[in-house]
PDB file of C-alpha atoms in Angstrom:
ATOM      1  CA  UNK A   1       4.081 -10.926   6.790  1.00  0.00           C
ATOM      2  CA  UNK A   2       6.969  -9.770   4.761  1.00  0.00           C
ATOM      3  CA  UNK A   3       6.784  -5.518   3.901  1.00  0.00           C
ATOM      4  CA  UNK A   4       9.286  -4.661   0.666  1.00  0.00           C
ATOM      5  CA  UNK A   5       9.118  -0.655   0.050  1.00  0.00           C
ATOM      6  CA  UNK A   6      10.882   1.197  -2.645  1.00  0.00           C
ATOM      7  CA  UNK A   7      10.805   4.311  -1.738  1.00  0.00           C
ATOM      8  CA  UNK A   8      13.443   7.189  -2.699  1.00  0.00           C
ATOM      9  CA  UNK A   9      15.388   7.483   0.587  1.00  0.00           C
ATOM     10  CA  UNK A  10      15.417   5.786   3.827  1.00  0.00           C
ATOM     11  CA  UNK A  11      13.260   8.072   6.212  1.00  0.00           C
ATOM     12  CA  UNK A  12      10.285   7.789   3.907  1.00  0.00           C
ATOM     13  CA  UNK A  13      10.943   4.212   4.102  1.00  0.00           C
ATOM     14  CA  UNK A  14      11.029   3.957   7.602  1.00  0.00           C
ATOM     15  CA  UNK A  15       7.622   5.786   7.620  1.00  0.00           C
ATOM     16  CA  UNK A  16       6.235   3.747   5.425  1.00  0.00           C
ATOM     17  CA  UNK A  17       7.373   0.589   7.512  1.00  0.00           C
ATOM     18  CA  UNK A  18       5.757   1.393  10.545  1.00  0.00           C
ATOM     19  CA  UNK A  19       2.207   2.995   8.998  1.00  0.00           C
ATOM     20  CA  UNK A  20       2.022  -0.299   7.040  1.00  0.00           C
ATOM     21  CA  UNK A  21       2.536  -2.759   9.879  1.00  0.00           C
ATOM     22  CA  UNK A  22       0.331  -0.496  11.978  1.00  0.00           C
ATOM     23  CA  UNK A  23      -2.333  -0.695   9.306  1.00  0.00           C
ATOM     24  CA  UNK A  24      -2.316  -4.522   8.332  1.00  0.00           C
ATOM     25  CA  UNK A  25      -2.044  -5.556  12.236  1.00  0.00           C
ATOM     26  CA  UNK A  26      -5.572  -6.786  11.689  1.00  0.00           C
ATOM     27  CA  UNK A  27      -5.139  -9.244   8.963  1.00  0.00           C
ATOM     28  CA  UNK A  28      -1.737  -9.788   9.290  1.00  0.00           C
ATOM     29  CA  UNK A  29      -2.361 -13.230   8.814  1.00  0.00           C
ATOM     30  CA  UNK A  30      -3.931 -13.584   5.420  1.00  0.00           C
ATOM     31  CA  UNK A  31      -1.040 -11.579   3.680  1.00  0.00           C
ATOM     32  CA  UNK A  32       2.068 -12.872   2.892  1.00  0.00           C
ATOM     33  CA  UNK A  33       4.127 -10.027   1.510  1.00  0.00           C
ATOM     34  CA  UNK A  34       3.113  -6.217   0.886  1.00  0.00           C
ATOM     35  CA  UNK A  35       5.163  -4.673  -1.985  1.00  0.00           C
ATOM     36  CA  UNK A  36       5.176  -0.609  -1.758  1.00  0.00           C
ATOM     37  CA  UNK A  37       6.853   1.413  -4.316  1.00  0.00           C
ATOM     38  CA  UNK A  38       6.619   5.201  -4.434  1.00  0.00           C
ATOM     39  CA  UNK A  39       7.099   7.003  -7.403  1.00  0.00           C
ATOM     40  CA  UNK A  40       7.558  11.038  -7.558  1.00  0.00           C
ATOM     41  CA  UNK A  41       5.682  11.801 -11.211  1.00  0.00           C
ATOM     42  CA  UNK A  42       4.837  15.171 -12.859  1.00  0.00           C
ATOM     43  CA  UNK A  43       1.023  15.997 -14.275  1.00  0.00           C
ATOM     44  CA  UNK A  44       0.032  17.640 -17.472  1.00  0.00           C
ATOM     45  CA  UNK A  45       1.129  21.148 -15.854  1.00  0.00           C
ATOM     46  CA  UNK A  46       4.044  20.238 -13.982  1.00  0.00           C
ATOM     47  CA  UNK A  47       2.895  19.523 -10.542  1.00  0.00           C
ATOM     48  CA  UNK A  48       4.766  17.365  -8.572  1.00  0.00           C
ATOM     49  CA  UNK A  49       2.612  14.321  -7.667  1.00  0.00           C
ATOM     50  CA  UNK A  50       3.488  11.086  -5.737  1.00  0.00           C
ATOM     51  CA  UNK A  51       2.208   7.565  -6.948  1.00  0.00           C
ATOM     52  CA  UNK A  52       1.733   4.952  -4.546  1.00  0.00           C
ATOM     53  CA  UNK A  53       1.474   0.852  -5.760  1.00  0.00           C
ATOM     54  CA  UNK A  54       0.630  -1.590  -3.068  1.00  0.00           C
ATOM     55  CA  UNK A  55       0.197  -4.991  -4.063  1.00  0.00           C
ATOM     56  CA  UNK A  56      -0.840  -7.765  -1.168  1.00  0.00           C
ATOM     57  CA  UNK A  57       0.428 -11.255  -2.153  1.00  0.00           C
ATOM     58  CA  UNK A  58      -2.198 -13.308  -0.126  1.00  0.00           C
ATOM     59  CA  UNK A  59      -1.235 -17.193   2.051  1.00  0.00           C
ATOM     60  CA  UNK A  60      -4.541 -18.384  -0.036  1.00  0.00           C
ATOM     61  CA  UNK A  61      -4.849 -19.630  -3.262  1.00  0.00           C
ATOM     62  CA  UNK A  62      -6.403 -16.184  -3.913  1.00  0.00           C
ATOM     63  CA  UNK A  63      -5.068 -13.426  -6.738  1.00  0.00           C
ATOM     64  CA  UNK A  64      -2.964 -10.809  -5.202  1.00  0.00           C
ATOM     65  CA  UNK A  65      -4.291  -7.383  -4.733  1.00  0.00           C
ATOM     66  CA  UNK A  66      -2.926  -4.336  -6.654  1.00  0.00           C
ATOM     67  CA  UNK A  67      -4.127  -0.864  -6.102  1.00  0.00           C
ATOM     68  CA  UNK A  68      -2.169   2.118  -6.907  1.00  0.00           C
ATOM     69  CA  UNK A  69      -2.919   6.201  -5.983  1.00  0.00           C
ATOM     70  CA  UNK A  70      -1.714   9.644  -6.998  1.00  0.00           C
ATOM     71  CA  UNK A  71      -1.530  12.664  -4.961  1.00  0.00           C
ATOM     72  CA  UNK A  72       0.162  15.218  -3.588  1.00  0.00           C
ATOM     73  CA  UNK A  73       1.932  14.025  -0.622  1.00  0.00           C
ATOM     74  CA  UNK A  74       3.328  11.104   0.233  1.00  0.00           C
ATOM     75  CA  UNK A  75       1.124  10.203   3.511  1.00  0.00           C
ATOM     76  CA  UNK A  76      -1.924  10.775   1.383  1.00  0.00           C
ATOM     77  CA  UNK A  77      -1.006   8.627  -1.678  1.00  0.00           C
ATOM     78  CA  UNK A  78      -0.036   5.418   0.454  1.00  0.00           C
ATOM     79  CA  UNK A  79      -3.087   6.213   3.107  1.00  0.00           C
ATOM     80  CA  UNK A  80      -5.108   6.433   0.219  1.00  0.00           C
ATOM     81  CA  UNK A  81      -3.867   3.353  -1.632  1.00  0.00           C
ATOM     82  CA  UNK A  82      -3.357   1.375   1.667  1.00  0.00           C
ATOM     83  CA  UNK A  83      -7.633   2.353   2.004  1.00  0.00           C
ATOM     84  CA  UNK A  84      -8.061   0.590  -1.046  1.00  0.00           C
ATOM     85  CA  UNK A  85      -6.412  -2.529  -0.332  1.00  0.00           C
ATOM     86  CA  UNK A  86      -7.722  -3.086   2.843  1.00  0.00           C
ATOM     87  CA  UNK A  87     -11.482  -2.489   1.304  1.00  0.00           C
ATOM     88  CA  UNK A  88     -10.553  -4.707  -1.577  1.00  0.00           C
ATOM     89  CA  UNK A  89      -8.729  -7.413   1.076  1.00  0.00           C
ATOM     90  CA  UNK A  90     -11.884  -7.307   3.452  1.00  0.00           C
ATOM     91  CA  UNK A  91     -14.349  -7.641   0.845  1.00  0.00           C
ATOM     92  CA  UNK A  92     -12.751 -10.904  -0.334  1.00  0.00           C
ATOM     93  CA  UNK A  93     -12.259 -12.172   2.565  1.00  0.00           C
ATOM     94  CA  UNK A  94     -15.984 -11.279   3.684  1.00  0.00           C
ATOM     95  CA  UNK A  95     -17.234 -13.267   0.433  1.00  0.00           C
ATOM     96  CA  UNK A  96     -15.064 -16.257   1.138  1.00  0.00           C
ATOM     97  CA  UNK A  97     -16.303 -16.959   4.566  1.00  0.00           C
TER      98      UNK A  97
END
């Protein structure tokens, strides 16, 4: 499994490195690359907010899963995002078998 992150500097992207390969362990081998950008964004007010994007790229003939997140940290927005695509992963592979 390949991990890509674009993240804005290199300690985030070290963080985001291990929590990912920590997190996928499990089903490692049904992804072939996970692409992670993080975005820093603004709301209506002003806030500072942090967009996560992961999209899994799958070995199968399946479509790749995209899920995205905004909040206000960065741990929260990819933990958050990285929920989703592990729910999303598991339920397709649960409906395949």
């Amino acid at each position: 499994m390949r991990i890509r992150i674009d993240a804005a500097n290199e300690v985030v992207t070290e963080r985001m490195q291990r929590l990912l390969r920590f997190s996928l362990a499990s089903v490692a081998d049904e992804i072939d690359e996970a692409a992670v950008a993080i975005v820093y964004i603004h709301d209506a007010l002003g806030m500072p907010l942090i967009r996560c994007c992961i999209e899994l790229r799958l070995l199968s003939e399946a479509p790749s899963i995209a899920v995205e997140d905004v909040q206000s940290t960065e741990h929260l927005a990819v933990s958050r995002a990285l929920d989703k695509a592990l729910r999303t992963l598991r339920r397709r592979l649960h409906h395949a078998a």
